[in-house]
CSV table of C-alpha atoms and ligand atoms in Angstrom, one decimal:
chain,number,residue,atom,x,y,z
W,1018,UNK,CA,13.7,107.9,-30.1
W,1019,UNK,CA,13.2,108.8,-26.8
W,1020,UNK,CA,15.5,110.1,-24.0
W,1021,UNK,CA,15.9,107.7,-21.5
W,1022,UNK,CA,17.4,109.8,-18.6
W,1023,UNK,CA,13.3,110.7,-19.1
W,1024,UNK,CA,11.8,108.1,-17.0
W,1025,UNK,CA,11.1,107.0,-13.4
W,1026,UNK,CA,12.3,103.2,-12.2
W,1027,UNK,CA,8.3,103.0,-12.0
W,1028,UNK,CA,7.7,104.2,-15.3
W,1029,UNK,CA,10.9,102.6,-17.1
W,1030,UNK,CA,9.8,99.1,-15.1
W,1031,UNK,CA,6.0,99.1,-17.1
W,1032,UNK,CA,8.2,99.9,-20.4
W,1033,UNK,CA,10.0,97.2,-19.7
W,1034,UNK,CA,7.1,94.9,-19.2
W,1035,UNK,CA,6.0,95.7,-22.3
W,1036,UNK,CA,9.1,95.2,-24.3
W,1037,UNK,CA,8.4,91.6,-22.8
W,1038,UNK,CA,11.7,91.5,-20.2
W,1039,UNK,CA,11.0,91.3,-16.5
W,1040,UNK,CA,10.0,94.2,-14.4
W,1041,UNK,CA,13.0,94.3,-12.6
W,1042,UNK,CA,15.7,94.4,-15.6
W,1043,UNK,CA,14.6,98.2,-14.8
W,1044,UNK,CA,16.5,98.5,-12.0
W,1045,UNK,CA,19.6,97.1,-14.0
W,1046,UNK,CA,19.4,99.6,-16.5
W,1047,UNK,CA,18.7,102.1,-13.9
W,1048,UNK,CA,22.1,101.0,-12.2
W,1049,UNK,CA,24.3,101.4,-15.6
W,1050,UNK,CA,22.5,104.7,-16.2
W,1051,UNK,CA,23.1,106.5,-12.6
W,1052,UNK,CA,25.8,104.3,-10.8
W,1053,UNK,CA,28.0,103.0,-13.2
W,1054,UNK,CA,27.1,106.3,-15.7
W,1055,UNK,CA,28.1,104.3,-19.0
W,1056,UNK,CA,27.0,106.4,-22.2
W,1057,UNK,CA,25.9,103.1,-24.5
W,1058,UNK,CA,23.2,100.2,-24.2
W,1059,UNK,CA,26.3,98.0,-25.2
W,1060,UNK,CA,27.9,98.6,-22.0
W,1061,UNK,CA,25.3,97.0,-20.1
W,1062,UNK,CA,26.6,93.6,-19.8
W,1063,UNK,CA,24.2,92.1,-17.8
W,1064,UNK,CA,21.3,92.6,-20.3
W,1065,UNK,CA,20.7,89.9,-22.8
W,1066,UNK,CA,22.4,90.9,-26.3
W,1067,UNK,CA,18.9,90.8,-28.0
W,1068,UNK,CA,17.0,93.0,-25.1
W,1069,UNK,CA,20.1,95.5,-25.6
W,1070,UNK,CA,19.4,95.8,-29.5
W,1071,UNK,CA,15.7,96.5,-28.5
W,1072,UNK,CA,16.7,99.1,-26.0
W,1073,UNK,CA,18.8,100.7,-29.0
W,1074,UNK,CA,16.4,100.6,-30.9
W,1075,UNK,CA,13.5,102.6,-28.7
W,1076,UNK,CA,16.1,104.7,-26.6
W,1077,UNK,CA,18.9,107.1,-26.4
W,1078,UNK,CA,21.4,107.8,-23.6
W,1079,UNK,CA,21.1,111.6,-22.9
W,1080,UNK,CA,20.5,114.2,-25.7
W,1081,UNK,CA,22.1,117.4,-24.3
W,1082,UNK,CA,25.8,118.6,-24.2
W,1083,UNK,CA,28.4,121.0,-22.8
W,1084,UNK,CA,28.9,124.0,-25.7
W,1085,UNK,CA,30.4,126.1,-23.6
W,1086,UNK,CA,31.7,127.1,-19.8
W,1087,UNK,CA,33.2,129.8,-18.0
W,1088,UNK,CA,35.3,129.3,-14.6
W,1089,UNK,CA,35.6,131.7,-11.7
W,1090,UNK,CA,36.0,131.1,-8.0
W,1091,UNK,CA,33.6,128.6,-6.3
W,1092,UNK,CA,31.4,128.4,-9.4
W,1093,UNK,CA,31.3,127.2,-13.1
W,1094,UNK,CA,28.7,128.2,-15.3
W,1095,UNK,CA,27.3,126.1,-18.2
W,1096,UNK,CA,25.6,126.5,-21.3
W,1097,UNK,CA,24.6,123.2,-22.9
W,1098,UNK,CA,23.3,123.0,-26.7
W,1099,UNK,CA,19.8,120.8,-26.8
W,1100,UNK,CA,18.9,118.4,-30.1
W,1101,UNK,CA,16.8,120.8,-31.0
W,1102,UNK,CA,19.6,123.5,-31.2
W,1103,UNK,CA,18.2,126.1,-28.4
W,1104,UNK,CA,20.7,126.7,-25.4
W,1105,UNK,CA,20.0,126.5,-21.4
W,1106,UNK,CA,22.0,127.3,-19.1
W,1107,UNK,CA,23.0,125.0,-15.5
W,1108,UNK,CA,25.5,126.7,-12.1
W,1109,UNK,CA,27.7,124.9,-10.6
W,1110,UNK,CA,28.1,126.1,-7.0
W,1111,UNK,CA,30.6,125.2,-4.7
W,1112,UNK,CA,29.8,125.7,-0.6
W,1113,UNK,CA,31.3,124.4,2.3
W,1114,UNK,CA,28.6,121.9,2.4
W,1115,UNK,CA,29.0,120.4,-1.2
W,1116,UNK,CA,28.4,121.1,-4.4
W,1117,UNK,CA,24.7,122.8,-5.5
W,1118,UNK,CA,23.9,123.0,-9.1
W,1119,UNK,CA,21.2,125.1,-10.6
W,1120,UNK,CA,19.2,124.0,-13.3
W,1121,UNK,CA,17.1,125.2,-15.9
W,1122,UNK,CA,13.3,124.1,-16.3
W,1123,UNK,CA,12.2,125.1,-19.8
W,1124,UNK,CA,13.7,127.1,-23.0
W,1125,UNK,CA,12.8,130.6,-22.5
W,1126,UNK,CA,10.0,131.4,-20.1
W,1127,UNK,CA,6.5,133.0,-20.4
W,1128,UNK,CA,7.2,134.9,-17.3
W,1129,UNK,CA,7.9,138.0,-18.2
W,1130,UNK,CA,9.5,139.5,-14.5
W,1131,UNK,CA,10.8,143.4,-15.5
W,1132,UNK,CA,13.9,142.6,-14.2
W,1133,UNK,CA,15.2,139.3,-15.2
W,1134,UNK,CA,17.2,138.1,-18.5
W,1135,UNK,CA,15.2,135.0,-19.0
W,1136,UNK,CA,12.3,136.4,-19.2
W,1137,UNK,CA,13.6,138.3,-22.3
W,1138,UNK,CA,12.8,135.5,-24.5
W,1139,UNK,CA,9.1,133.8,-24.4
W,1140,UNK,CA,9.0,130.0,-23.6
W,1141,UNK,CA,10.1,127.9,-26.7
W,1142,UNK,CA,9.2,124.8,-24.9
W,1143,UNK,CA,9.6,123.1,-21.8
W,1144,UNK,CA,12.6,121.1,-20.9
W,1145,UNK,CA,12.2,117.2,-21.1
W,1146,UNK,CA,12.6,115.6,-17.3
W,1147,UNK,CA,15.5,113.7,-19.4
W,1148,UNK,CA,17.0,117.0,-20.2
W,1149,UNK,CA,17.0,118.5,-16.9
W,1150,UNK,CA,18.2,114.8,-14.9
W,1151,UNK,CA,21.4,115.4,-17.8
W,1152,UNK,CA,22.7,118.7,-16.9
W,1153,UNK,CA,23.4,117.4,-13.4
W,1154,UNK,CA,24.8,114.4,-14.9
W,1155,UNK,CA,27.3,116.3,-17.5
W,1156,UNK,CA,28.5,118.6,-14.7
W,1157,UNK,CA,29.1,115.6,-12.1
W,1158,UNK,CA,31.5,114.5,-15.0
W,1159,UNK,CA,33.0,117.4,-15.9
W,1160,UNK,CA,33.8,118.0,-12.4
W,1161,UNK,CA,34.8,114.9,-11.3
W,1162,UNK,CA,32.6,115.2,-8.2
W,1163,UNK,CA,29.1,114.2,-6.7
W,1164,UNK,CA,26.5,117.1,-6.7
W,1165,UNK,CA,24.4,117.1,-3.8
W,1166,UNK,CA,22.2,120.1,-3.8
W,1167,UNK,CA,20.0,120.8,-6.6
W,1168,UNK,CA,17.7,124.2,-7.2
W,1169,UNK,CA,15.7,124.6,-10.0
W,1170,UNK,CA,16.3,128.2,-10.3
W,1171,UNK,CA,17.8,128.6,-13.7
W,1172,UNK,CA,15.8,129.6,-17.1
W,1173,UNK,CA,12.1,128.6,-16.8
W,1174,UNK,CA,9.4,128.6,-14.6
W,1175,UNK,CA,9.0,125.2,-13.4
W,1176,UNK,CA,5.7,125.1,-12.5
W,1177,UNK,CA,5.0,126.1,-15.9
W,1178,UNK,CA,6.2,122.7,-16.2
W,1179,UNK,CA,4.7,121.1,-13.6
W,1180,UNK,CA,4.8,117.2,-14.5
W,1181,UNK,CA,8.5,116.6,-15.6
W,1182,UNK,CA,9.8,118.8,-12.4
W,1183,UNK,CA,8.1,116.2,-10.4
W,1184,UNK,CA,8.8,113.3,-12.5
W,1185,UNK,CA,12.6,114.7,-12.1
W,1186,UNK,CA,12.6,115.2,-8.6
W,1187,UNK,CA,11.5,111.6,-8.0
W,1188,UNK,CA,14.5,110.3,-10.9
W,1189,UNK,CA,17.2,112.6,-9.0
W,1190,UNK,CA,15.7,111.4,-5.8
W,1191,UNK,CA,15.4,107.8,-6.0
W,1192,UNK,CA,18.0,105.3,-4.4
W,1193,UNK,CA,18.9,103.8,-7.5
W,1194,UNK,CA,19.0,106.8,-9.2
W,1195,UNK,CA,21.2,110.1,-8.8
W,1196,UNK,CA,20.0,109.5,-4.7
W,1197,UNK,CA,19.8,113.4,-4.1
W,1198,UNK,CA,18.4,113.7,-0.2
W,1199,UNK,CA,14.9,115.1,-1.1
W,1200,UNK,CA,15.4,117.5,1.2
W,1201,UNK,CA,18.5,118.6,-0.6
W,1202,UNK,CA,16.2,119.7,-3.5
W,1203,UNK,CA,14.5,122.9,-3.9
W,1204,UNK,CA,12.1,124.4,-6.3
W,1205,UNK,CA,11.4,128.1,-6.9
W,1206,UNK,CA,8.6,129.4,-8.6
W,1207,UNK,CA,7.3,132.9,-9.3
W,1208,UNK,CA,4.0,131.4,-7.9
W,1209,UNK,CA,1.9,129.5,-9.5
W,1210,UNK,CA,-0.7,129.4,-6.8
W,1211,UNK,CA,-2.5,126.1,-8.5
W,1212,UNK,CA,0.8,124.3,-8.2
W,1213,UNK,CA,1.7,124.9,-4.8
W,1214,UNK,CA,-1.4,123.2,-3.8
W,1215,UNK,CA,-0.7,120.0,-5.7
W,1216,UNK,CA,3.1,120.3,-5.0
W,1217,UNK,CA,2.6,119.4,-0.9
W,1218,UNK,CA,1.1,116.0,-2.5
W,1219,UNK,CA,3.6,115.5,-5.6
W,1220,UNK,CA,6.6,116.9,-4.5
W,1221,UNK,CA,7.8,114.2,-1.6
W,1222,UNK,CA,9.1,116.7,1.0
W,1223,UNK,CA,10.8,118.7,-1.6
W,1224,UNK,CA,12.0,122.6,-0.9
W,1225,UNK,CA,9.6,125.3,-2.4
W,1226,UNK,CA,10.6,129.0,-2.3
W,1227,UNK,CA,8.7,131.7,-3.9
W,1228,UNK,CA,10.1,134.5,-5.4
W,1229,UNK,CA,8.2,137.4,-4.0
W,1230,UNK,CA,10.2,140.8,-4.7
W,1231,UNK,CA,7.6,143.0,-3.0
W,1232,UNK,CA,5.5,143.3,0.1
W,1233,UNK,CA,2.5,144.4,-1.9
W,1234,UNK,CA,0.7,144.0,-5.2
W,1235,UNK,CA,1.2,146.9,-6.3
W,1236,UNK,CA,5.0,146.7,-6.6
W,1237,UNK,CA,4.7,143.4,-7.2
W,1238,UNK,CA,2.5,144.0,-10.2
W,1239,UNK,CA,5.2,146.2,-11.7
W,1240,UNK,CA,8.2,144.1,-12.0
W,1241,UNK,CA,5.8,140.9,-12.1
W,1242,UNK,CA,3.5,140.3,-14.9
W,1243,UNK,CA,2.1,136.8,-12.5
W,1244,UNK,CA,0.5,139.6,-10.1
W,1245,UNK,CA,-1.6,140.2,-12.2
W,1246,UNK,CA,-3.7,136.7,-12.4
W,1247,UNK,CA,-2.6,135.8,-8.8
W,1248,UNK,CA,-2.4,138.4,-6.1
W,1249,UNK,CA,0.0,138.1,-2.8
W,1250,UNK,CA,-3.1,137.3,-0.9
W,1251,UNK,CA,-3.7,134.7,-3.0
W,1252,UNK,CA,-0.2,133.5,-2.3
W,1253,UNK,CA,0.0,133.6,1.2
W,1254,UNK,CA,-3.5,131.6,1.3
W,1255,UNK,CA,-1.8,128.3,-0.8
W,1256,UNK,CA,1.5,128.8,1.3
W,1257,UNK,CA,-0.3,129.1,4.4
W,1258,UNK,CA,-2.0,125.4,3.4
W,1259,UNK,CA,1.3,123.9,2.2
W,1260,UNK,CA,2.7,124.9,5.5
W,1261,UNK,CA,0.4,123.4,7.6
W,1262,UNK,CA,0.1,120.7,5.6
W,1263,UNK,CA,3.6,119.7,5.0
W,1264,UNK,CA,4.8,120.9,8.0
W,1265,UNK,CA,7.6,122.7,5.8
W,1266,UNK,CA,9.5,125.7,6.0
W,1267,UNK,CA,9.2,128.2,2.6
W,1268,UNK,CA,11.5,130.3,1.5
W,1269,UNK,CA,10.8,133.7,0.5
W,1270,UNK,CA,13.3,135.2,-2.5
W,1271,UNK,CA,13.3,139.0,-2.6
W,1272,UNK,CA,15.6,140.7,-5.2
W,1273,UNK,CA,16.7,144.3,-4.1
W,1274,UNK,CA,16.2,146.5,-6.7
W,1275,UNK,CA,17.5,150.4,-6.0
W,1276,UNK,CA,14.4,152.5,-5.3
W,1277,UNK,CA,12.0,149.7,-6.4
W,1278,UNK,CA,11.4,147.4,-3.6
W,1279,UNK,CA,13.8,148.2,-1.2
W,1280,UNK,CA,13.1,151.2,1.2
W,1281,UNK,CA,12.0,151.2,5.3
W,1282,UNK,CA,8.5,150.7,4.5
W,1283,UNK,CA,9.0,147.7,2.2
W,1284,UNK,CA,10.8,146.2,5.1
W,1285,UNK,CA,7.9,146.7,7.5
W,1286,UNK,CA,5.1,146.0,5.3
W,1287,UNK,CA,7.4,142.7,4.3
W,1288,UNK,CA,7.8,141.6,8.1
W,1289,UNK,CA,3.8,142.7,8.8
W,1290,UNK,CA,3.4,140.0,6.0
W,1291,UNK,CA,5.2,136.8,7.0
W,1292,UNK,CA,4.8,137.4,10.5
W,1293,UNK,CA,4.5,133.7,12.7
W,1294,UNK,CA,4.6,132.2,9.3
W,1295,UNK,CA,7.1,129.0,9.5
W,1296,UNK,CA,9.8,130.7,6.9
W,1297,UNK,CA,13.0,132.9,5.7
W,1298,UNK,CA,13.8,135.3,3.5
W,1299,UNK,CA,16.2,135.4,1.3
W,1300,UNK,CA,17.2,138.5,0.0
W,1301,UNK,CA,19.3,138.1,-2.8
W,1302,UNK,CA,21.5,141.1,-4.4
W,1303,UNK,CA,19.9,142.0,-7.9
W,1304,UNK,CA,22.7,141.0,-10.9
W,1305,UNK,CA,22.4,144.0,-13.1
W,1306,UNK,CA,22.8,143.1,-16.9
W,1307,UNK,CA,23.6,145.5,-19.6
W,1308,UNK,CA,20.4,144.6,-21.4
W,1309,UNK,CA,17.7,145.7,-18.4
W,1310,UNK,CA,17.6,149.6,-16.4
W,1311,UNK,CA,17.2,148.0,-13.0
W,1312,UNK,CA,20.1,148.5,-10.2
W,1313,UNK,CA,21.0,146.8,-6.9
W,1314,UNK,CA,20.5,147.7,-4.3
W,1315,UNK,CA,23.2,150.2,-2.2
W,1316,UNK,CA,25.1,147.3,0.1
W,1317,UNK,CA,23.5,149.5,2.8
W,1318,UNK,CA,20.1,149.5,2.1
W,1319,UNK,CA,20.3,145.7,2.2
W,1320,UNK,CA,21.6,145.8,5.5
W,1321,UNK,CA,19.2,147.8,6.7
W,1322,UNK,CA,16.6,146.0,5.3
W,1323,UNK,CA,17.7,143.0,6.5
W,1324,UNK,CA,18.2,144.5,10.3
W,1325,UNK,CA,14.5,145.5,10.3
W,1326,UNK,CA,13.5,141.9,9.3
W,1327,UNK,CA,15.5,140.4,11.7
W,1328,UNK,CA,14.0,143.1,14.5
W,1329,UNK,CA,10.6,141.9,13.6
W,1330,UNK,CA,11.3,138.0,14.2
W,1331,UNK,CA,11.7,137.3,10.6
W,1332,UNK,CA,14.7,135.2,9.8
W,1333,UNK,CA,16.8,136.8,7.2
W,1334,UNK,CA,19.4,135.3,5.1
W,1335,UNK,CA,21.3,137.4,2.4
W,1336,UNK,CA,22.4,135.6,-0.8
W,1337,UNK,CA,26.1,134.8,-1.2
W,1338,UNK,CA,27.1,136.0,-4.4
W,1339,UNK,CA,28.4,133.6,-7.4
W,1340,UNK,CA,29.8,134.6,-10.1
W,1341,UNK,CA,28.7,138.1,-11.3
W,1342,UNK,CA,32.1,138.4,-13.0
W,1343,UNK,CA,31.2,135.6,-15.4
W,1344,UNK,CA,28.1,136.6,-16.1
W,1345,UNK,CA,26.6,133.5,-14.1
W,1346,UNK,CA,22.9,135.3,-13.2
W,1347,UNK,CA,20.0,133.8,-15.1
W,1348,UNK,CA,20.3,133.5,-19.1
W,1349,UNK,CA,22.9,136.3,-19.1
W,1350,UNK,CA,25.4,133.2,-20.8
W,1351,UNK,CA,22.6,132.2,-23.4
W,1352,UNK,CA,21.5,135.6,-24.0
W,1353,UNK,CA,25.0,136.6,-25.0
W,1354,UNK,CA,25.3,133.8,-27.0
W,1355,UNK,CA,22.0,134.3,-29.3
W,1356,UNK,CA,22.4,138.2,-29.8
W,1357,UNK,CA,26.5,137.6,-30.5
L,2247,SAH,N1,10.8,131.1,-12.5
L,2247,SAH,C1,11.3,130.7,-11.2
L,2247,SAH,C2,12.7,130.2,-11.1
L,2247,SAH,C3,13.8,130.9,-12.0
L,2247,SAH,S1,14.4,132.5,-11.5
L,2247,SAH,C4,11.1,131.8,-10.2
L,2247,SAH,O1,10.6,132.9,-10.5
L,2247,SAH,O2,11.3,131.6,-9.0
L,2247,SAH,C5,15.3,132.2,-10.0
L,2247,SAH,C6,15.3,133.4,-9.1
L,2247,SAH,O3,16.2,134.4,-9.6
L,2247,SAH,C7,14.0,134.1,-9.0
L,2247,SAH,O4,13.8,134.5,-7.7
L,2247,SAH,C8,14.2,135.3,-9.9
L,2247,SAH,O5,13.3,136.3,-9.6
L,2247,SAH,C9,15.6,135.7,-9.6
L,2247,SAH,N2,16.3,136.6,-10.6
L,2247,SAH,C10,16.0,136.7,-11.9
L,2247,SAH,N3,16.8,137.6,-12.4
L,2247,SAH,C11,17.7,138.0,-11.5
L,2247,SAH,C12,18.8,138.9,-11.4
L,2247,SAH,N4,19.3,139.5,-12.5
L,2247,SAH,N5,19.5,139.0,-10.3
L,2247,SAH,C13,19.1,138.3,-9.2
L,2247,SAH,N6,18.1,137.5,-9.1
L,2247,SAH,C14,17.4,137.3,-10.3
């Protein structure tokens, strides 16, 4: 049985065809699934009684569900329970400007960054587009409220997982689907140089942000395992492309670790870097966790770093924190709950 939050209106319309109903009964399911969010074929009263029993008989509504969450301020962190048993883990963020989840791409990740809790476990497998298209859809309904930001920043490496990211950017995205504003989506990869070429084409005016962490390779290469099969050079070249190609802005993610990456010359060899490049950086306050030596950052270090970025021309955001009380940074939650 198949998932069947899994598939485009494109893709679910050819099924259709097949299954001998017109093209366009698609878009009916597609309405109950995303508008009207009923949980059973049955509810779909507009479908003939026999097409429904087919539909039944092929497909199931959504195969995730909540196990678990933990409230603070402005945020709500989830940890969901798949079929298969494994846990991911989704963020509910509250902002002035709506509400921003951030989902999870695969089960485990193959990664490998020093610093971070995900990459603790290697990749089990990757995450169905089904199973990503649900976590927004659980939270919307445990909240009661619309999400209208999405970042795939959570467990995974999405462009590890190239296909059902874009096939769930274009289900979240669509009209008669969750409508998400394209440019309300972002997508955050450790970088994948192969994949940022094909994501200017694929991605439909998505966000991409890299997560860099240093200013050279070899920093990078020792909290990074990626730099060692694509260098920053490397890097800049494809972003360089997507830029001029898409005309879009790229966000840089830096994570200041004490004494790793985060001294005056970083800075300046960071601003050298991206200078005239059409982007921001986002320096984001490491999460320490009890299982990994790294620290943040003093507050002040940041700020310094952040004035010499903004000296040089580089605009300079840094990351509001969510939720370090409840342990919301990436696969801390599932961690916990698989070593417990
Ligand atoms: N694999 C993708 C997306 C998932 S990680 C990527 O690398 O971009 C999302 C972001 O959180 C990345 O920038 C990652 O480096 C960062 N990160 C991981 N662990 C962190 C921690 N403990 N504190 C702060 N940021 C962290």
């Amino acid at each position: 049985m198949e998932n069947i939050y899994n598939y485009t209106l494109d893709e679910l319309g050819k099924i259709v065809e097949e299954l001998g109903e017109k093209k366009f009964k698609a878009n009916q399911i597609y309405n109950w699934l995303y508008k009207k969010k009923v949980k059973s074929f049955d509810e779909m009263t507009d479908l003939k009684k026999d097409f429904i029993e087919v539909l039944k008989n092929k497909f199931v509504i959504g195969s995730i569900k909540i196990d678990k969450k933990e409230e603070d301020k402005d945020v709500n962190k989830y940890l969901f329970k798949l079929k298969d048993g494994e846990y991911i883990e989704a963020v509910l963020m509250h902002h002035d400007y709506g509400e921003s989840i951030c989902v999870s791409s695969q089960i485990g990740c193959n990664m490998g960054c020093k610093f971070c809790e995900s990459g603790r476990r290697k990749k089990v497998r990757n995450l169905e587009s089904g199973e990503i298209v649900e976590q927004i859809l659980l939270v919307e309904e445990d909240v009661g409220t619309r999400i209208s930001h999405v970042v795939v920043m959570g467990i995974g490496e999405p462009f590890d997982n190239y296909d059902n990211i874009i096939n769930f950017i274009k289900i979240i995205n669509d009209p008669k689907g969750l409508e998400i504003g394209i440019r309300h989506i972002t997508v955050s990869t450790c970088g994948l140089v192969i994949k940022i070429d094909s994501f200017a084409k694929d991605s439909g005016g998505a966000n991409l942000a890299i997560s860099l962490h240093a200013p050279n390779d070899k920093i990078r290469s020792e909290i990074m395992p990626i730099d060692k099969v694509y260098k920053i050079k490397d890097i800049m070249k494809s972003i360089k492309k997507y830029i001029d190609e898409s005309g879009r802005r790229v966000t840089f993610e830096y994570v200041m670790l004490d004494g790793v990456n985060d001294s005056h010359e970083c800075a300046l060899e960071l601003s050298h870097l991206l200078k005239g490049l059409n982007c921001y950086v986002n320096l984001i306050p490491y999460n320490e966790t009890e299982n990994i030596g790294y620290k943040r950052s003093k507050i002040f270090k940041i700020m310094e770093f952040y004035d010499i970025l903004k000296k040089n021309n580089i605009n300079v955001t840094i990351r509001r924190e969510f939720g370090s009380k409840i342990s919301a940074a990436c696969g801390q939650l599932r961690s916990r709950k698989e070593e417990a």
